[in-house]
Every structure is written in structure tokens, then in C-alpha cells.
mmCIF file of C-alpha atoms in Angstrom:
data_model
loop_
_atom_site.group_PDB
_atom_site.id
_atom_site.type_symbol
_atom_site.label_atom_id
_atom_site.label_comp_id
_atom_site.label_asym_id
_atom_site.label_seq_id
_atom_site.Cartn_x
_atom_site.Cartn_y
_atom_site.Cartn_z
ATOM 1 C CA PRO Q 1 -13.129 6.620 -4.399
ATOM 2 C CA LYS Q 2 -14.079 10.206 -5.554
ATOM 3 C CA PRO Q 3 -14.436 13.008 -3.076
ATOM 4 C CA THR Q 4 -18.100 13.326 -2.254
ATOM 5 C CA ALA Q 5 -18.584 15.484 0.650
ATOM 6 C CA THR Q 6 -17.994 19.247 1.030
ATOM 7 C CA PRO Q 7 -15.238 20.033 3.593
ATOM 8 C CA PRO Q 8 -16.355 22.405 6.478
ATOM 9 C CA THR Q 9 -15.465 26.281 6.125
ATOM 10 C CA VAL Q 10 -11.939 26.893 6.714
ATOM 11 C CA PRO Q 11 -10.351 30.398 7.528
ATOM 12 C CA THR Q 12 -8.894 31.905 4.496
ATOM 13 C CA GLU Q 13 -6.102 33.730 6.351
ATOM 14 C CA PRO Q 14 -3.496 31.783 8.119
ATOM 15 C CA PRO Q 15 -3.760 32.071 11.933
ATOM 16 C CA THR Q 16 -1.312 34.535 13.647
ATOM 17 C CA GLU Q 17 0.974 33.941 16.673
ATOM 18 C CA PRO Q 18 -0.810 35.059 19.901
ATOM 19 C CA PRO Q 19 0.891 37.634 22.144
ATOM 20 C CA GLU Q 20 3.633 36.369 24.250
ATOM 21 C CA LYS Q 21 1.604 37.054 27.458
ATOM 22 C CA GLU Q 22 -1.260 34.772 26.229
ATOM 23 C CA ARG Q 23 1.020 31.944 25.564
ATOM 24 C CA GLU Q 24 2.880 32.199 28.925
ATOM 25 C CA GLU Q 25 0.086 32.258 31.218
ATOM 26 C CA PRO Q 26 -1.942 28.924 32.315
ATOM 27 C CA GLU Q 27 -5.546 28.855 30.963
ATOM 28 C CA SER Q 28 -8.454 28.727 32.985
ATOM 29 C CA GLU Q 29 -11.608 26.565 32.057
ATOM 30 C CA ALA Q 30 -13.455 29.941 31.853
ATOM 31 C CA ALA Q 31 -11.079 31.325 29.410
ATOM 32 C CA ALA Q 32 -11.136 28.601 26.939
ATOM 33 C CA PRO Q 33 -11.670 29.709 23.581
ATOM 34 C CA LYS Q 34 -14.633 28.784 21.466
ATOM 35 C CA ALA Q 35 -13.002 26.774 18.528
ATOM 36 C CA VAL Q 36 -14.676 25.772 15.249
ATOM 37 C CA CYS Q 37 -15.265 21.946 16.098
ATOM 38 C CA PHE Q 38 -15.668 18.855 13.862
ATOM 39 C CA THR Q 39 -19.096 18.303 12.798
ATOM 40 C CA GLU Q 40 -18.383 15.121 10.849
ATOM 41 C CA GLU Q 41 -15.974 12.213 11.083
ATOM 42 C CA ALA Q 42 -12.374 13.173 10.172
ATOM 43 C CA ILE Q 43 -8.944 11.447 9.849
ATOM 44 C CA VAL Q 44 -6.148 13.832 11.100
ATOM 45 C CA TRP Q 45 -2.344 13.654 10.895
ATOM 46 C CA LYS Q 46 0.482 15.962 11.232
ATOM 47 C CA ASP Q 47 4.099 16.566 10.257
ATOM 48 C CA GLU Q 48 6.532 19.002 11.858
ATOM 49 C CA SER Q 49 5.055 22.104 10.492
ATOM 50 C CA PHE Q 50 1.300 21.213 9.290
ATOM 51 C CA PHE Q 51 -1.743 19.525 10.445
ATOM 52 C CA TYR Q 52 -3.807 17.735 7.826
ATOM 53 C CA VAL Q 53 -7.723 17.271 8.172
ATOM 54 C CA MET Q 54 -9.685 14.894 5.784
ATOM 55 C CA PRO Q 55 -13.339 14.759 6.428
ATOM 56 C CA VAL Q 56 -14.794 11.283 5.918
ATOM 57 C CA SER Q 57 -18.316 9.651 5.820
ATOM 58 C CA ILE Q 58 -19.705 6.125 6.178
ATOM 59 C CA LYS Q 59 -23.053 5.511 5.219
ATOM 60 C CA ASP Q 60 -24.556 1.786 4.533
ATOM 61 C CA GLY Q 61 -20.967 0.351 4.649
ATOM 62 C CA VAL Q 62 -19.605 2.886 2.031
ATOM 63 C CA PHE Q 63 -16.638 4.957 3.138
ATOM 64 C CA THR Q 64 -16.157 8.262 1.300
ATOM 65 C CA TYR Q 65 -13.772 11.232 2.029
ATOM 66 C CA SER Q 66 -13.432 14.988 1.164
ATOM 67 C CA ARG Q 67 -10.271 16.997 0.156
ATOM 68 C CA VAL Q 68 -7.512 17.131 2.580
ATOM 69 C CA ILE Q 69 -7.226 20.306 4.574
ATOM 70 C CA ARG Q 70 -3.833 21.531 5.500
ATOM 71 C CA PHE Q 71 -3.060 24.302 7.915
ATOM 72 C CA PRO Q 72 0.216 25.503 9.502
ATOM 73 C CA ILE Q 73 1.222 25.323 13.208
ATOM 74 C CA PRO Q 74 1.388 29.130 13.813
ATOM 75 C CA MET Q 75 4.529 29.476 15.730
ATOM 76 C CA LEU Q 76 8.254 29.650 14.904
ATOM 77 C CA GLY Q 77 9.740 26.321 15.800
ATOM 78 C CA GLN Q 78 9.022 22.830 15.064
ATOM 79 C CA SER Q 79 7.086 19.833 16.207
ATOM 80 C CA LEU Q 80 9.029 16.806 15.545
ATOM 81 C CA ASP Q 81 6.758 14.254 17.483
ATOM 82 C CA GLU Q 82 4.128 12.928 15.223
ATOM 83 C CA VAL Q 83 2.016 11.721 18.143
ATOM 84 C CA PHE Q 84 -0.912 14.149 19.011
ATOM 85 C CA GLY Q 85 -4.375 14.016 20.477
ATOM 86 C CA ILE Q 86 -7.906 15.104 19.771
ATOM 87 C CA PHE Q 87 -10.249 15.840 22.428
ATOM 88 C CA THR Q 88 -13.795 14.150 22.519
ATOM 89 C CA ASP Q 89 -15.635 17.145 21.762
ATOM 90 C CA GLY Q 90 -13.699 17.331 18.463
ATOM 91 C CA CYS Q 91 -12.822 21.078 19.109
ATOM 92 C CA GLU Q 92 -9.038 20.984 19.764
ATOM 93 C CA LEU Q 93 -5.784 19.335 19.365
ATOM 94 C CA VAL Q 94 -3.053 18.745 21.805
ATOM 95 C CA PHE Q 95 0.559 18.247 20.643
ATOM 96 C CA SER Q 96 4.144 18.811 21.574
ATOM 97 C CA PHE Q 97 6.161 21.500 20.080
ATOM 98 C CA THR Q 98 9.631 23.230 20.585
ATOM 99 C CA SER Q 99 9.456 26.821 20.003
ATOM 100 C CA VAL Q 100 12.591 29.044 18.935
ATOM 101 C CA HIS Q 101 12.547 30.199 22.657
ATOM 102 C CA GLU Q 102 12.147 27.155 24.413
ATOM 103 C CA ILE Q 103 14.927 23.864 24.266
ATOM 104 C CA PRO Q 104 12.809 21.415 25.814
ATOM 105 C CA ALA Q 105 9.551 20.332 23.863
ATOM 106 C CA GLU Q 106 6.106 21.587 25.734
ATOM 107 C CA LEU Q 107 2.561 20.491 24.992
ATOM 108 C CA TYR Q 108 0.259 23.063 23.119
ATOM 109 C CA LYS Q 109 -3.260 22.876 22.084
ATOM 110 C CA MET Q 110 -5.215 24.781 19.302
ATOM 111 C CA PRO Q 111 -8.627 24.546 17.431
ATOM 112 C CA VAL Q 112 -8.886 21.586 15.221
ATOM 113 C CA TYR Q 113 -8.862 23.835 12.018
ATOM 114 C CA GLY Q 114 -6.201 26.011 13.037
ATOM 115 C CA GLY Q 115 -5.903 29.163 15.096
ATOM 116 C CA PRO Q 116 -4.000 30.420 18.234
ATOM 117 C CA MET Q 117 -1.758 27.994 20.162
ATOM 118 C CA ARG Q 118 -2.096 27.709 23.855
ATOM 119 C CA ARG Q 119 0.655 26.583 25.944
ATOM 120 C CA LEU Q 120 -0.264 23.961 28.506
ATOM 121 C CA THR Q 121 2.996 22.919 30.250
ATOM 122 C CA PHE Q 122 5.514 25.217 31.803
ATOM 123 C CA THR Q 123 8.535 23.051 32.691
ATOM 124 C CA ARG Q 124 11.677 24.542 31.126
ATOM 125 C CA GLU Q 125 13.910 21.706 32.138
ATOM 126 C CA VAL Q 126 11.477 18.922 31.281
ATOM 127 C CA SER Q 127 10.385 17.516 27.783
ATOM 128 C CA GLU Q 128 6.736 16.696 27.327
ATOM 129 C CA THR Q 129 5.856 14.618 24.279
ATOM 130 C CA GLU Q 130 3.587 11.994 22.797
ATOM 131 C CA PRO Q 131 0.177 13.153 24.323
ATOM 132 C CA ALA Q 132 -2.865 10.842 24.542
ATOM 133 C CA THR Q 133 -6.499 12.085 25.220
ATOM 134 C CA SER Q 134 -9.018 10.190 27.292
ATOM 135 C CA VAL Q 135 -12.987 10.361 26.941
ATOM 136 C CA THR Q 136 -12.664 12.260 30.312
ATOM 137 C CA ASP Q 137 -10.717 15.091 28.828
ATOM 138 C CA GLN Q 138 -7.471 14.047 30.617
ATOM 139 C CA VAL Q 139 -4.155 14.218 28.804
ATOM 140 C CA PHE Q 140 -1.567 11.542 29.502
ATOM 141 C CA PHE Q 141 1.881 12.113 28.300
ATOM 142 C CA THR Q 142 5.634 11.232 28.263
ATOM 143 C CA SER Q 143 7.592 13.644 30.670
ATOM 144 C CA GLU Q 144 11.404 13.552 30.562
ATOM 145 C CA GLU Q 145 14.076 15.376 32.322
ATOM 146 C CA ARG Q 146 16.967 16.478 30.508
ATOM 147 C CA TYR Q 147 19.194 14.324 32.519
ATOM 148 C CA GLY Q 148 16.663 12.297 34.453
ATOM 149 C CA PRO Q 149 14.367 9.545 34.229
ATOM 150 C CA VAL Q 150 11.450 9.301 31.944
ATOM 151 C CA GLN Q 151 7.873 9.120 33.423
ATOM 152 C CA THR Q 152 4.220 9.099 32.459
ATOM 153 C CA ASP Q 153 2.159 12.090 33.752
ATOM 154 C CA VAL Q 154 -1.559 13.176 33.385
ATOM 155 C CA MET Q 155 -3.245 16.551 33.530
ATOM 156 C CA THR Q 156 -6.571 18.190 32.536
ATOM 157 C CA ARG Q 157 -7.207 19.781 29.127
ATOM 158 C CA PHE Q 158 -6.586 23.018 30.702
ATOM 159 C CA GLY Q 159 -3.059 22.145 31.816
ATOM 160 C CA THR Q 160 -4.070 21.895 35.441
ATOM 161 C CA ASP Q 161 -3.938 19.303 38.200
ATOM 162 C CA ARG Q 162 -0.804 17.608 36.653
ATOM 163 C CA ARG Q 163 0.327 14.376 38.459
ATOM 164 C CA MET Q 164 2.537 11.386 37.785
ATOM 165 C CA VAL Q 165 1.352 8.256 36.679
ATOM 166 C CA ALA Q 166 4.336 6.026 36.776
ATOM 167 C CA GLN Q 167 8.120 6.330 36.521
ATOM 168 C CA ASN Q 168 10.130 4.597 33.927
ATOM 169 C CA CYS Q 169 7.176 4.213 31.492
ATOM 170 C CA HIS Q 170 6.409 6.164 28.443
ATOM 171 C CA THR Q 171 4.198 6.626 25.350
ATOM 172 C CA PRO Q 172 0.692 5.956 27.130
ATOM 173 C CA ALA Q 173 -2.308 4.645 25.342
ATOM 174 C CA VAL Q 174 -5.547 5.127 27.197
ATOM 175 C CA SER Q 175 -8.485 2.743 27.214
ATOM 176 C CA PRO Q 176 -11.862 3.598 25.250
ATOM 177 C CA ASP Q 177 -13.514 4.412 28.834
ATOM 178 C CA GLY Q 178 -10.568 6.259 30.054
ATOM 179 C CA THR Q 179 -9.998 4.023 33.093
ATOM 180 C CA LEU Q 180 -6.739 1.946 32.157
ATOM 181 C CA VAL Q 181 -3.528 3.090 30.506
ATOM 182 C CA PHE Q 182 -0.877 1.047 28.762
ATOM 183 C CA CYS Q 183 2.642 2.521 28.378
ATOM 184 C CA GLU Q 184 6.023 1.316 27.452
ATOM 185 C CA GLY Q 185 8.123 0.295 30.339
ATOM 186 C CA GLU Q 186 11.819 -0.003 30.606
ATOM 187 C CA VAL Q 187 11.456 -2.814 33.163
ATOM 188 C CA ALA Q 188 9.032 -4.665 31.437
ATOM 189 C CA PRO Q 189 8.019 -4.333 27.834
ATOM 190 C CA MET Q 190 4.575 -3.464 28.732
ATOM 191 C CA ALA Q 191 2.981 -1.885 31.909
ATOM 192 C CA VAL Q 192 -0.692 -1.947 32.745
ATOM 193 C CA LEU Q 193 -1.763 1.074 34.681
ATOM 194 C CA GLU Q 194 -4.730 1.903 36.627
ATOM 195 C CA ALA Q 195 -5.754 5.340 35.739
ATOM 196 C CA GLY Q 196 -8.024 5.888 38.854
ATOM 197 C CA GLU Q 197 -7.849 8.500 41.621
ATOM 198 C CA GLU Q 198 -4.329 7.754 42.784
ATOM 199 C CA PHE Q 199 -2.929 6.836 39.346
ATOM 200 C CA GLY Q 200 -0.925 3.953 40.921
ATOM 201 C CA ILE Q 201 0.660 0.940 39.137
ATOM 202 C CA GLU Q 202 -1.806 -2.083 38.884
ATOM 203 C CA SER Q 203 1.073 -4.528 37.666
ATOM 204 C CA LEU Q 204 4.033 -4.725 35.493
ATOM 205 C CA ASN Q 205 4.194 -8.009 33.552
ATOM 206 C CA THR Q 206 6.056 -9.805 30.918
ATOM 207 C CA SER Q 207 4.373 -13.231 30.683
ATOM 208 C CA ILE Q 208 1.551 -12.635 28.425
ATOM 209 C CA GLY Q 209 3.473 -12.258 25.269
ATOM 210 C CA ILE Q 210 3.209 -8.377 24.604
ATOM 211 C CA GLN Q 211 6.706 -7.252 23.454
ATOM 212 C CA GLY Q 212 6.157 -4.130 21.275
ATOM 213 C CA TYR Q 213 5.244 -0.613 21.104
ATOM 214 C CA ASP Q 214 2.596 2.057 19.672
ATOM 215 C CA PHE Q 215 -0.242 0.607 21.429
ATOM 216 C CA GLU Q 216 -3.723 1.074 20.129
ATOM 217 C CA TRP Q 217 -6.723 0.065 21.946
ATOM 218 C CA ARG Q 218 -9.586 -1.485 19.943
ATOM 219 C CA PRO Q 219 -12.557 0.539 20.446
ATOM 220 C CA ASP Q 220 -14.741 -2.110 22.049
ATOM 221 C CA GLY Q 221 -12.063 -2.394 24.717
ATOM 222 C CA GLU Q 222 -11.541 -6.252 24.431
ATOM 223 C CA ALA Q 223 -8.191 -6.253 22.629
ATOM 224 C CA VAL Q 224 -5.151 -3.899 21.999
ATOM 225 C CA ALA Q 225 -2.897 -3.632 18.863
ATOM 226 C CA TYR Q 226 0.819 -2.938 18.954
ATOM 227 C CA GLN Q 227 3.758 -2.758 16.636
ATOM 228 C CA ASP Q 228 6.041 -5.947 16.550
ATOM 229 C CA GLU Q 229 9.056 -5.781 14.046
ATOM 230 C CA GLY Q 230 7.021 -3.776 11.615
ATOM 231 C CA ASP Q 231 3.770 -5.605 11.800
ATOM 232 C CA TYR Q 232 0.805 -4.783 13.863
ATOM 233 C CA VAL Q 233 -0.501 -7.659 16.133
ATOM 234 C CA SER Q 234 -3.525 -7.952 18.323
ATOM 235 C CA PHE Q 235 -3.747 -9.364 21.837
ATOM 236 C CA ALA Q 236 -7.304 -10.144 22.863
ATOM 237 C CA PHE Q 237 -7.581 -10.055 26.574
ATOM 238 C CA GLY Q 238 -8.959 -13.153 28.359
ATOM 239 C CA GLU Q 239 -9.027 -15.333 25.214
ATOM 240 C CA THR Q 240 -5.628 -16.415 24.163
ATOM 241 C CA ASP Q 241 -2.052 -16.298 25.249
ATOM 242 C CA GLN Q 242 -0.801 -15.658 21.908
ATOM 243 C CA PRO Q 243 -1.069 -12.204 19.867
ATOM 244 C CA GLU Q 244 -2.557 -12.421 16.386
ATOM 245 C CA GLN Q 245 -0.784 -10.823 13.541
ATOM 246 C CA LEU Q 246 -3.079 -8.282 11.959
ATOM 247 C CA TYR Q 247 -1.411 -5.806 9.515
ATOM 248 C CA ALA Q 248 1.981 -4.759 7.784
ATOM 249 C CA ALA Q 249 1.747 -1.013 8.564
ATOM 250 C CA SER Q 250 3.818 1.706 10.351
ATOM 251 C CA ALA Q 251 0.672 3.407 11.989
ATOM 252 C CA LEU Q 252 -2.839 2.386 12.783
ATOM 253 C CA ALA Q 253 -5.865 4.517 13.853
ATOM 254 C CA PHE Q 254 -9.200 2.728 14.826
ATOM 255 C CA ARG Q 255 -12.412 4.381 14.141
ATOM 256 C CA PRO Q 256 -13.856 5.143 17.845
ATOM 257 C CA GLY Q 257 -17.341 3.831 16.300
ATOM 258 C CA GLY Q 258 -15.900 0.589 15.321
ATOM 259 C CA GLY Q 259 -15.914 -1.316 12.065
ATOM 260 C CA TRP Q 260 -12.907 0.572 10.253
ATOM 261 C CA ALA Q 261 -9.345 1.681 10.572
ATOM 262 C CA ALA Q 262 -6.785 3.748 8.889
ATOM 263 C CA LEU Q 263 -3.229 2.457 8.155
ATOM 264 C CA VAL Q 264 -0.108 4.054 6.961
ATOM 265 C CA VAL Q 265 1.831 1.470 4.671
ATOM 266 C CA GLU Q 266 4.770 3.020 3.004
ATOM 267 C CA ASN Q 267 3.632 6.622 2.981
ATOM 268 C CA ASP Q 268 0.216 5.725 1.584
ATOM 269 C CA LEU Q 269 -3.045 6.076 3.735
ATOM 270 C CA LEU Q 270 -5.309 3.204 3.401
ATOM 271 C CA VAL Q 271 -8.639 2.541 5.089
ATOM 272 C CA VAL Q 272 -9.990 -0.770 5.512
ATOM 273 C CA MET Q 273 -13.125 -2.560 6.886
ATOM 274 C CA LEU Q 274 -12.896 -4.695 10.070
ATOM 275 C CA ASP Q 275 -14.926 -7.683 11.057
ATOM 276 C CA GLU Q 276 -16.061 -8.355 14.576
ATOM 277 C CA PHE Q 277 -12.513 -9.842 15.425
ATOM 278 C CA GLY Q 278 -10.891 -6.765 14.220
ATOM 279 C CA LEU Q 279 -9.443 -8.403 10.798
ATOM 280 C CA ILE Q 280 -9.618 -6.717 7.673
ATOM 281 C CA THR Q 281 -12.457 -7.904 5.340
ATOM 282 C CA GLY Q 282 -12.713 -6.703 1.830
ATOM 283 C CA GLU Q 283 -10.040 -4.671 -0.188
ATOM 284 C CA PRO Q 284 -8.427 -1.676 1.276
ATOM 285 C CA ILE Q 285 -9.300 1.753 0.116
ATOM 286 C CA ARG Q 286 -6.225 3.985 -0.893
ATOM 287 C CA VAL Q 287 -6.836 7.445 -0.073
ATOM 288 C CA THR Q 288 -5.335 10.097 -2.561
ATOM 289 C CA THR Q 289 -3.779 13.121 -0.960
ATOM 290 C CA PRO Q 290 -2.139 16.001 -2.492
ATOM 291 C CA TYR Q 291 0.264 15.686 0.433
ATOM 292 C CA PRO Q 292 1.802 12.207 0.176
ATOM 293 C CA ASP Q 293 5.066 13.352 1.847
ATOM 294 C CA SER Q 294 3.322 14.159 4.928
ATOM 295 C CA LEU Q 295 2.419 10.599 5.808
ATOM 296 C CA GLU Q 296 6.117 9.560 6.099
ATOM 297 C CA GLY Q 297 6.303 8.792 9.874
ATOM 298 C CA ALA Q 298 2.661 10.049 10.421
ATOM 299 C CA LYS Q 299 0.468 8.817 13.390
ATOM 300 C CA PRO Q 300 -3.175 9.486 12.352
ATOM 301 C CA GLU Q 301 -5.817 10.016 14.596
ATOM 302 C CA TRP Q 302 -9.684 8.844 13.594
ATOM 303 C CA TRP Q 303 -12.128 11.323 15.401
ATOM 304 C CA SER Q 304 -15.837 10.384 15.245
ATOM 305 C CA PRO Q 305 -18.947 11.477 17.427
ATOM 306 C CA GLU Q 306 -19.901 7.941 17.435
ATOM 307 C CA ARG Q 307 -18.216 5.951 19.981
ATOM 308 C CA LEU Q 308 -18.806 2.178 20.957
ATOM 309 C CA SER Q 309 -19.470 1.262 24.621
ATOM 310 C CA PRO Q 310 -16.284 -0.535 25.588
ATOM 311 C CA ASN Q 311 -16.480 -3.950 27.515
ATOM 312 C CA LEU Q 312 -13.531 -3.892 29.880
ATOM 313 C CA ASP Q 313 -14.343 -7.231 31.597
ATOM 314 C CA PRO Q 314 -11.992 -9.409 29.606
ATOM 315 C CA MET Q 315 -9.091 -6.835 30.326
ATOM 316 C CA GLU Q 316 -9.943 -7.215 34.187
ATOM 317 C CA ALA Q 317 -9.955 -10.745 33.940
ATOM 318 C CA THR Q 318 -6.416 -10.579 32.343
ATOM 319 C CA LEU Q 319 -5.239 -8.121 35.046
ATOM 320 C CA GLN Q 320 -6.463 -10.717 37.712
ATOM 321 C CA SER Q 321 -4.376 -13.367 36.324
ATOM 322 C CA LEU Q 322 -1.016 -11.491 35.904
ATOM 323 C CA GLU Q 323 1.993 -11.747 38.129
ATOM 324 C CA PRO Q 324 4.304 -8.703 38.654
ATOM 325 C CA ALA Q 325 7.290 -8.744 36.800
ATOM 326 C CA ALA Q 326 10.718 -9.355 38.724
ATOM 327 C CA THR Q 327 13.107 -6.551 38.909
ATOM 328 C CA GLU Q 328 16.838 -6.390 39.790
ATOM 329 C CA ALA Q 329 15.974 -4.425 42.816
ATOM 330 C CA ALA Q 330 13.304 -5.213 45.154
ATOM 331 C CA SER Q 331 10.072 -3.421 44.296
ATOM 332 C CA PRO Q 332 8.310 -1.803 47.273
ATOM 333 C CA VAL Q 333 4.973 -3.105 48.013
ATOM 334 C CA CYS Q 334 2.481 0.028 48.337
ATOM 335 C CA PRO Q 335 -0.549 -0.566 50.558
ATOM 336 C CA ASN Q 336 -3.995 -0.218 48.651
ATOM 337 C CA TYR Q 337 -6.311 1.264 51.047
ATOM 338 C CA GLU Q 338 -8.325 4.551 51.268
ATOM 339 C CA GLY Q 339 -6.434 7.541 52.253
ATOM 340 C CA PHE Q 340 -3.007 5.946 51.311
ATOM 341 C CA SER Q 341 -1.412 7.675 48.152
ATOM 342 C CA VAL Q 342 0.214 5.038 45.849
ATOM 343 C CA VAL Q 343 1.948 7.906 44.220
ATOM 344 C CA ASP Q 344 3.422 8.971 47.298
ATOM 345 C CA CYS Q 345 4.761 5.620 47.711
ATOM 346 C CA LEU Q 346 6.404 5.457 44.223
ATOM 347 C CA VAL Q 347 8.026 8.989 44.711
ATOM 348 C CA SER Q 348 9.383 7.911 47.984
ATOM 349 C CA ALA Q 349 10.797 4.700 46.691
ATOM 350 C CA GLY Q 350 12.134 6.294 43.698
ATOM 351 C CA GLN Q 351 11.262 3.219 41.349
ATOM 352 C CA ASN Q 352 8.339 1.246 40.277
ATOM 353 C CA ALA Q 353 6.105 -0.415 42.588
ATOM 354 C CA SER Q 354 3.299 -3.041 42.643
ATOM 355 C CA PHE Q 355 0.401 -3.493 45.060
#
């Protein structure tokens, strides 16, 4: 397809590094900068030095795209983690970055078309990577001490109210409504976490056939796709005990409004139309980009102002049927009643728990 849309205005001068003081102080909500936000749908990806934004349009079932806009990460250092998040309002990106002054990776954010970076985490002995944003503007991410365990943490988009979600679990994926989280566990290949007020573990399970990584929720909330030996497969909640093979791809991004997905296949970006079951219908559209090398290892995100209303009923039915996975050491049982903190139970026990 030929480019048919005019991309948004982009600053002609590269953004400059903000003063050290600005980057070292936590941000308050009142001080949040007014950024140039997405006004149309976009597929975004990154490499260690640049972000790439491709405005797209879907009208009457026809997909078109504009030229790819590239802008640099404006600090000295590197961003080796391809995983990043886009906040629901389409104004800011959140990603992991290692500056020349810091050895562990920290989380930063900046406007979607480039600009000053704002540091969100300030833990010099802990590496924060793999951020995932929710519709409630929370950021879930992997947190790992240099010589300690890995865990999933959560905080606001301003870097405040940070809490642990679960120990021995990493690479979180948030449901379309922001109420449930998948992460990759060490005890079990999949952990289902309740992202409620206490952020306690709902269950750890190995019996439903999910043994993979790179989880991606389908926008309707009724299935999850994940990597299994180089292929994406789909597990439909409450319908089948066997995952269904979908696509041979290294990365997958569903369109939040449904009906489409972006795939990375051998450093090519493909856009595909999906049927109601999440299967490809029609011929894939190969996107031409002047930066093909940037897609090596890329994990694209698809931002859209349109979002499906997710149905989590099948997921809840699946949760009710699960049995906690057995562990070598007995898991503590955490009471589940008002006023009791499941997180405190987990921390005091020093291991995963179920309730």
C-alpha cells in the first residue's frame, strides 16, 4: 500500500537532555509536562537508540499508513530492552534505560514524539525493565536486584505509590480492563495475578497448558496469545483445554479497537486482519519502512483511541477452575479478608503464596 496520510508535525530540532536536577527528582502530577499526543492510530517500536512511530488509518476495512517517524532517545546511554509501554491518552512512552551514570536499568518516560526524559525509578541497586501500562495509567514492570530475586512491581505513571505484585514472576502483561495480570513465573510457566487493591496472587497454575512467554491479551479479554517455540498460540478462556496455533512471528501487537494486529516476521512488519476468533483473514500487508534493521528483536505496540469493551467473564470462569501449582516448599496460605494485606503475607513468607 502507498502512504496516504500526512504524519503529525514533528519537532525539527532533536530534543536536548534535561538538566540533571530535573531528571533526579521524582515528578508530581501537577508538574507533568504537556506533551504532543497521538491524534490518530499509530504503530510504535524501538531499538536501543531510537523510537519509531508510524501513523496508521483504518477506514471501511482498508488499512493505510504514513511514513515512519524516527526520533532519538535524548540521553547518553542505551536502552537494550525492546519492551515499552504507551499510556492510554497517547501522550507519553515509558521504557527502560541505562544511562552512562547508572549501571542498573531505570524506568523513564518521555513524550510520544520525543522530548525531555523524566526518570520514574530511583533504585540504584535494582534493575527495572519490561514496563507494561494499564488503562488505569499504572505501570507494571520487572524488578530485579543485582544479587537478589526477580519480581513484578507496580506504580503510577508518575513513579509514585510503588508496590510489589509478586515475587519470582516477571514480564507482566495487563488485561484490557486493567484488573488482571499475567507474568512469567519461575515455579510455574504462567502466573495469574489479581491486580486489585492488595495486588495479591490469585493462583499459580501449570495445568491449563500454557507454557510460553511474551503474553499478549486479546483486546476483547476473552483470550491470551503467547510465544511457544517461535510461534504465537492462543488460549481462549473457558472454551478449550488446548491452545490454538496462530502465527509464526517473533512479536505481536493487537489493535486495541480489535480486528487487526501487527506482526514482526523475520525483520518484516506485517499488518493482518483478524476474524472474531483472532485468526488471520485475507492476505497480510507488508509495511515498507526505511529502517528495516530497527525491527530486529522489536516488540511493537499499537496505540488507538478506540478500545473494545472487554469481557472478563470467561477468564473468571477459568480462574475458578484452577488449582494452585505444587511447589517444593509448602506455600503459605494468606487469608483473604478486609484489612489483611496479602502483600505483607508474601513479604514475610519470602515466597509465592496462594489464598
